[in-house]
Every structure is written in structure tokens, then in C-alpha cells.
Amino acid sequence: MFDRVIALIGLLVLWPLLFVVAILVKIKMSGGPVIFKQKRVGRNGELFTMYKFRSMTVGHGGSSVSVAGESRITPLGAKLRHYKLDELPELWNVLIGDMSFVGPRPDVPGYADQLKGEDREVLKLRPGITGPASLKYRDEEELLANQPDPQKYNDEVIFPDKVRINRYYLHHYSFIKDIQMIFCTVLGRRMKYGNEII
């Protein structure tokens, strides 16, 4: 109920910003859709369609792992991603119940749906716009840009750590912490979570 009410309020309050961003995407990145739609793995492993403002060139192909500075990300797209404005349409996903404000970021097929053993319990969670793993790796694209093999580093270091953090979140859920994570996301701040700073 909290998610849906706040998502509705957010859409009503932020529609002018959504409108402006949509116009900028249409003008600066012509030749493609304003909204990027992609199948993601949701709660209980079910697929859903996630909506974002498009930040990449059309028909770029390439890896599912994004790296800061790569050519497929447009100049406007880089700014939208930096300020997380590309994720505003996800408020619709929250409103219709596909996502929550706080939870694991929804992965493309081939990651969360391939988890084994106890790690699969993170699929009990509804995906979120933000969450503890998102806060810890808010600079993920810059971090990957400094790795000789970004895909390998993501698969062997970042993704397993995100699974660990999300399992901790599942077993130590706190509504107060959720609110704190939302504020830290909006304000770009860090917070203490468990035994680490995220």
C-alpha cells in the first residue's frame, strides 16, 4: 500500500519533469523510442516488463553490463543515468505492483533466475528502484570502467556481493531502514547497514 500510494503521488507530482525528460530524449536521441522496455526477473522469478527512459543508441547490441563512458550511452543518456532520471518511469512499475521502492534491482534473465541453493531466496523479494546493493554500488558503471574485464568482474565480484547483501536485507527487513534508503538514494548519501557502509 505504501509503495503504490507514494508511486501515485510521485507520478502526479513529477509529471512535468517526466514530460521534459521525454521531450529531451525525443529531440536529442531521435530515431528511437523515448521509453526503453525490457524483460526483467521479478518476484518468484516471474518476468515483467520494466520501463525506463532510453539512454542508449538504438540497436546497439552489446553486453548487459553497462560501463561508464562506453559509446552506446549517449551524452544525454549519461546525464540521465548519473542523476537516476532514466529510472523515473519505474514509478509505473511500482504503481502496478511489479516493483517496490526498496528491494534488489531487477536483473535481466541469466542472473537472478540462475541462482542456486539458498541464494534463490532473494527471489522472494519484489525488485526495487533502490536498495542496499544499489546504494553500495551506486557508482557501479565507473567501477566497472576501471576493470580490465568488466563482465568478469561483475560476474565474479559485484553480482555475488549483491546477492549477499540482498539476502541480508531479506532476513533483517526494517521499514525504517527502507525509508532511510529512499532518502539516501534521493540525497546521494551513504548509510550504515549491517556491518558496512553502503
Short mmCIF file of C-alpha atoms in Angstrom, two decimals:
data_model
loop_
_atom_site.label_atom_id
_atom_site.label_comp_id
_atom_site.label_asym_id
_atom_site.label_seq_id
_atom_site.Cartn_x
_atom_site.Cartn_y
_atom_site.Cartn_z
CA MET A 1 0.00 0.00 0.00
CA PHE A 2 2.86 2.38 0.89
CA ASP A 3 4.60 1.68 -2.42
CA ARG A 4 1.50 2.22 -4.54
CA VAL A 5 0.34 5.37 -2.76
CA ILE A 6 3.78 7.01 -2.90
CA ALA A 7 4.26 5.92 -6.53
CA LEU A 8 0.93 7.54 -7.47
CA ILE A 9 1.86 10.73 -5.62
CA GLY A 10 5.29 10.67 -7.28
CA LEU A 11 3.80 10.36 -10.76
CA LEU A 12 1.32 13.18 -10.08
CA VAL A 13 3.99 15.49 -8.66
CA LEU A 14 6.79 14.64 -11.09
CA TRP A 15 4.81 14.52 -14.34
CA PRO A 16 6.27 17.90 -15.51
CA LEU A 17 9.80 16.51 -15.06
CA LEU A 18 8.82 13.28 -16.81
CA PHE A 19 7.39 15.34 -19.67
CA VAL A 20 10.55 17.46 -20.00
CA VAL A 21 12.85 14.42 -19.95
CA ALA A 22 10.67 12.69 -22.54
CA ILE A 23 10.93 15.72 -24.86
CA LEU A 24 14.72 15.88 -24.40
CA VAL A 25 15.09 12.19 -25.23
CA LYS A 26 12.90 12.61 -28.31
CA ILE A 27 14.91 15.62 -29.54
CA LYS A 28 18.44 14.59 -28.55
CA MET A 29 18.10 10.88 -29.33
CA SER A 30 15.78 10.88 -32.32
CA GLY A 31 15.18 7.74 -34.33
CA GLY A 32 14.17 5.56 -31.43
CA PRO A 33 11.59 5.21 -28.66
CA VAL A 34 11.52 7.55 -25.67
CA ILE A 35 10.80 4.69 -23.28
CA PHE A 36 13.11 1.68 -23.08
CA LYS A 37 11.25 -1.54 -22.29
CA GLN A 38 12.99 -4.71 -21.21
CA LYS A 39 12.03 -8.02 -19.64
CA ARG A 40 13.43 -8.37 -16.13
CA VAL A 41 13.25 -11.09 -13.50
CA GLY A 42 10.73 -10.21 -10.80
CA ARG A 43 9.36 -11.73 -7.63
CA ASN A 44 9.38 -15.53 -7.59
CA GLY A 45 11.38 -15.49 -10.82
CA GLU A 46 8.47 -14.26 -12.93
CA LEU A 47 9.32 -11.98 -15.84
CA PHE A 48 7.84 -8.49 -16.10
CA THR A 49 8.38 -5.50 -18.38
CA MET A 50 10.43 -2.72 -16.81
CA TYR A 51 10.18 0.83 -18.13
CA LYS A 52 12.99 3.41 -18.24
CA PHE A 53 13.86 6.47 -20.27
CA ARG A 54 16.12 5.37 -23.13
CA SER A 55 19.75 6.29 -22.51
CA MET A 56 21.49 4.30 -25.26
CA THR A 57 21.67 4.32 -29.03
CA VAL A 58 19.15 2.22 -30.94
CA GLY A 59 20.19 -1.32 -31.89
CA HIS A 60 23.49 -1.13 -30.03
CA GLY A 61 23.60 -4.80 -29.01
CA GLY A 62 26.45 -5.43 -26.62
CA SER A 63 26.73 -6.65 -23.04
CA SER A 64 24.03 -6.46 -20.39
CA VAL A 65 26.70 -4.91 -18.15
CA SER A 66 26.95 -1.13 -18.59
CA VAL A 67 30.28 0.65 -18.25
CA ALA A 68 30.72 4.40 -17.82
CA GLY A 69 31.96 6.15 -20.96
CA GLU A 70 31.04 3.43 -23.45
CA SER A 71 29.93 4.68 -26.85
CA ARG A 72 26.45 3.14 -26.79
CA ILE A 73 25.46 5.51 -23.94
CA THR A 74 24.53 8.90 -25.42
CA PRO A 75 25.68 12.20 -23.81
CA LEU A 76 22.12 12.91 -22.63
CA GLY A 77 21.78 9.29 -21.53
CA ALA A 78 24.92 9.60 -19.41
CA LYS A 79 23.43 12.59 -17.58
CA LEU A 80 20.11 10.84 -17.08
CA ARG A 81 21.88 7.79 -15.68
CA HIS A 82 24.13 9.89 -13.42
CA TYR A 83 21.16 11.60 -11.78
CA LYS A 84 19.00 8.42 -11.98
CA LEU A 85 16.39 10.30 -14.02
CA ASP A 86 16.25 7.43 -16.51
CA GLU A 87 14.61 5.34 -13.76
CA LEU A 88 11.64 7.66 -13.14
CA PRO A 89 9.26 5.62 -15.36
CA GLU A 90 9.79 2.73 -12.94
CA LEU A 91 7.29 4.54 -10.71
CA TRP A 92 4.70 2.99 -13.03
CA ASN A 93 6.15 -0.47 -12.30
CA VAL A 94 5.77 0.26 -8.59
CA LEU A 95 2.21 1.50 -9.04
CA ILE A 96 1.09 -1.66 -10.83
CA GLY A 97 2.85 -3.94 -8.35
CA ASP A 98 5.76 -5.27 -10.42
CA MET A 99 8.31 -3.46 -8.27
CA SER A 100 8.75 -1.88 -4.87
CA PHE A 101 10.62 1.26 -3.88
CA VAL A 102 13.20 -0.79 -1.98
CA GLY A 103 14.49 -4.22 -2.95
CA PRO A 104 17.05 -5.89 -5.21
CA ARG A 105 17.47 -4.27 -8.61
CA PRO A 106 15.65 -6.41 -11.20
CA ASP A 107 18.11 -8.38 -13.30
CA VAL A 108 17.91 -9.43 -16.92
CA PRO A 109 17.34 -13.17 -17.41
CA GLY A 110 20.55 -15.10 -16.86
CA TYR A 111 21.45 -13.75 -13.43
CA ALA A 112 18.94 -13.91 -10.55
CA ASP A 113 16.91 -16.64 -12.25
CA GLN A 114 20.06 -18.79 -12.43
CA LEU A 115 20.83 -18.61 -8.70
CA LYS A 116 21.28 -21.88 -6.86
CA GLY A 117 20.55 -23.14 -3.35
CA GLU A 118 19.93 -20.64 -0.58
CA ASP A 119 20.82 -17.73 -2.87
CA ARG A 120 17.50 -18.26 -4.68
CA GLU A 121 15.66 -16.92 -1.65
CA VAL A 122 16.31 -13.37 -2.89
CA LEU A 123 13.62 -14.11 -5.49
CA LYS A 124 11.09 -13.89 -2.64
CA LEU A 125 11.68 -10.14 -2.70
CA ARG A 126 9.90 -7.76 -5.02
CA PRO A 127 12.51 -5.90 -7.12
CA GLY A 128 13.15 -2.31 -6.09
CA ILE A 129 14.03 1.05 -7.59
CA THR A 130 16.69 1.28 -4.91
CA GLY A 131 18.01 -0.99 -2.19
CA PRO A 132 21.08 -1.78 -0.09
CA ALA A 133 23.02 -3.28 -3.03
CA SER A 134 22.05 -0.33 -5.25
CA LEU A 135 23.34 2.11 -2.65
CA LYS A 136 26.61 0.26 -2.19
CA TYR A 137 27.19 0.08 -5.93
CA ARG A 138 25.74 3.44 -6.94
CA ASP A 139 28.99 4.07 -8.86
CA GLU A 140 28.98 0.62 -10.45
CA GLU A 141 29.45 1.85 -14.01
CA GLU A 142 32.54 3.88 -13.03
CA LEU A 143 33.89 0.94 -11.01
CA LEU A 144 33.49 -1.42 -13.97
CA ALA A 145 35.12 1.11 -16.32
CA ASN A 146 38.36 0.70 -14.34
CA GLN A 147 38.42 -3.09 -14.69
CA PRO A 148 40.34 -4.91 -17.46
CA ASP A 149 37.39 -7.31 -17.88
CA PRO A 150 34.18 -5.60 -16.69
CA GLN A 151 31.92 -8.58 -17.42
CA LYS A 152 34.13 -10.96 -15.44
CA TYR A 153 34.44 -8.53 -12.53
CA ASN A 154 30.69 -8.09 -12.44
CA ASP A 155 30.00 -11.82 -12.55
CA GLU A 156 32.67 -12.86 -10.03
CA VAL A 157 32.76 -9.92 -7.58
CA ILE A 158 29.85 -7.47 -7.81
CA PHE A 159 26.93 -9.81 -8.50
CA PRO A 160 27.80 -12.32 -5.70
CA ASP A 161 28.20 -9.41 -3.26
CA LYS A 162 24.81 -8.01 -4.29
CA VAL A 163 23.24 -11.42 -3.64
CA ARG A 164 24.86 -11.47 -0.17
CA ILE A 165 23.54 -8.00 0.66
CA ASN A 166 20.06 -8.79 -0.63
CA ARG A 167 19.90 -11.99 1.43
CA TYR A 168 20.80 -9.93 4.49
CA TYR A 169 18.03 -7.48 3.57
CA LEU A 170 15.52 -10.32 3.33
CA HIS A 171 16.36 -11.61 6.81
CA HIS A 172 16.73 -8.20 8.50
CA TYR A 173 13.85 -6.27 6.97
CA SER A 174 13.09 -2.90 8.55
CA PHE A 175 10.55 -0.35 7.28
CA ILE A 176 12.59 2.40 8.96
CA LYS A 177 15.69 1.26 7.06
CA ASP A 178 13.65 1.27 3.85
CA ILE A 179 12.73 4.92 4.43
CA GLN A 180 16.37 5.72 5.21
CA MET A 181 17.49 4.02 1.97
CA ILE A 182 14.98 6.05 -0.05
CA PHE A 183 16.24 9.31 1.45
CA CYS A 184 19.89 8.29 0.97
CA THR A 185 19.16 7.49 -2.68
CA VAL A 186 17.48 10.85 -3.29
CA LEU A 187 20.14 12.83 -1.40
CA GLY A 188 23.13 10.82 -2.67
CA ARG A 189 24.30 9.89 0.82
CA ARG A 190 25.78 6.80 2.44
CA MET A 191 24.35 4.96 5.44
CA LYS A 192 25.33 2.26 7.90
CA TYR A 193 23.70 -1.05 7.10
CA GLY A 194 24.58 -4.20 8.97
CA ASN A 195 28.33 -4.10 9.48
CA GLU A 196 29.17 -1.93 6.48
CA ILE A 197 28.65 1.45 4.93
CA ILE A 198 26.55 1.42 1.78
#
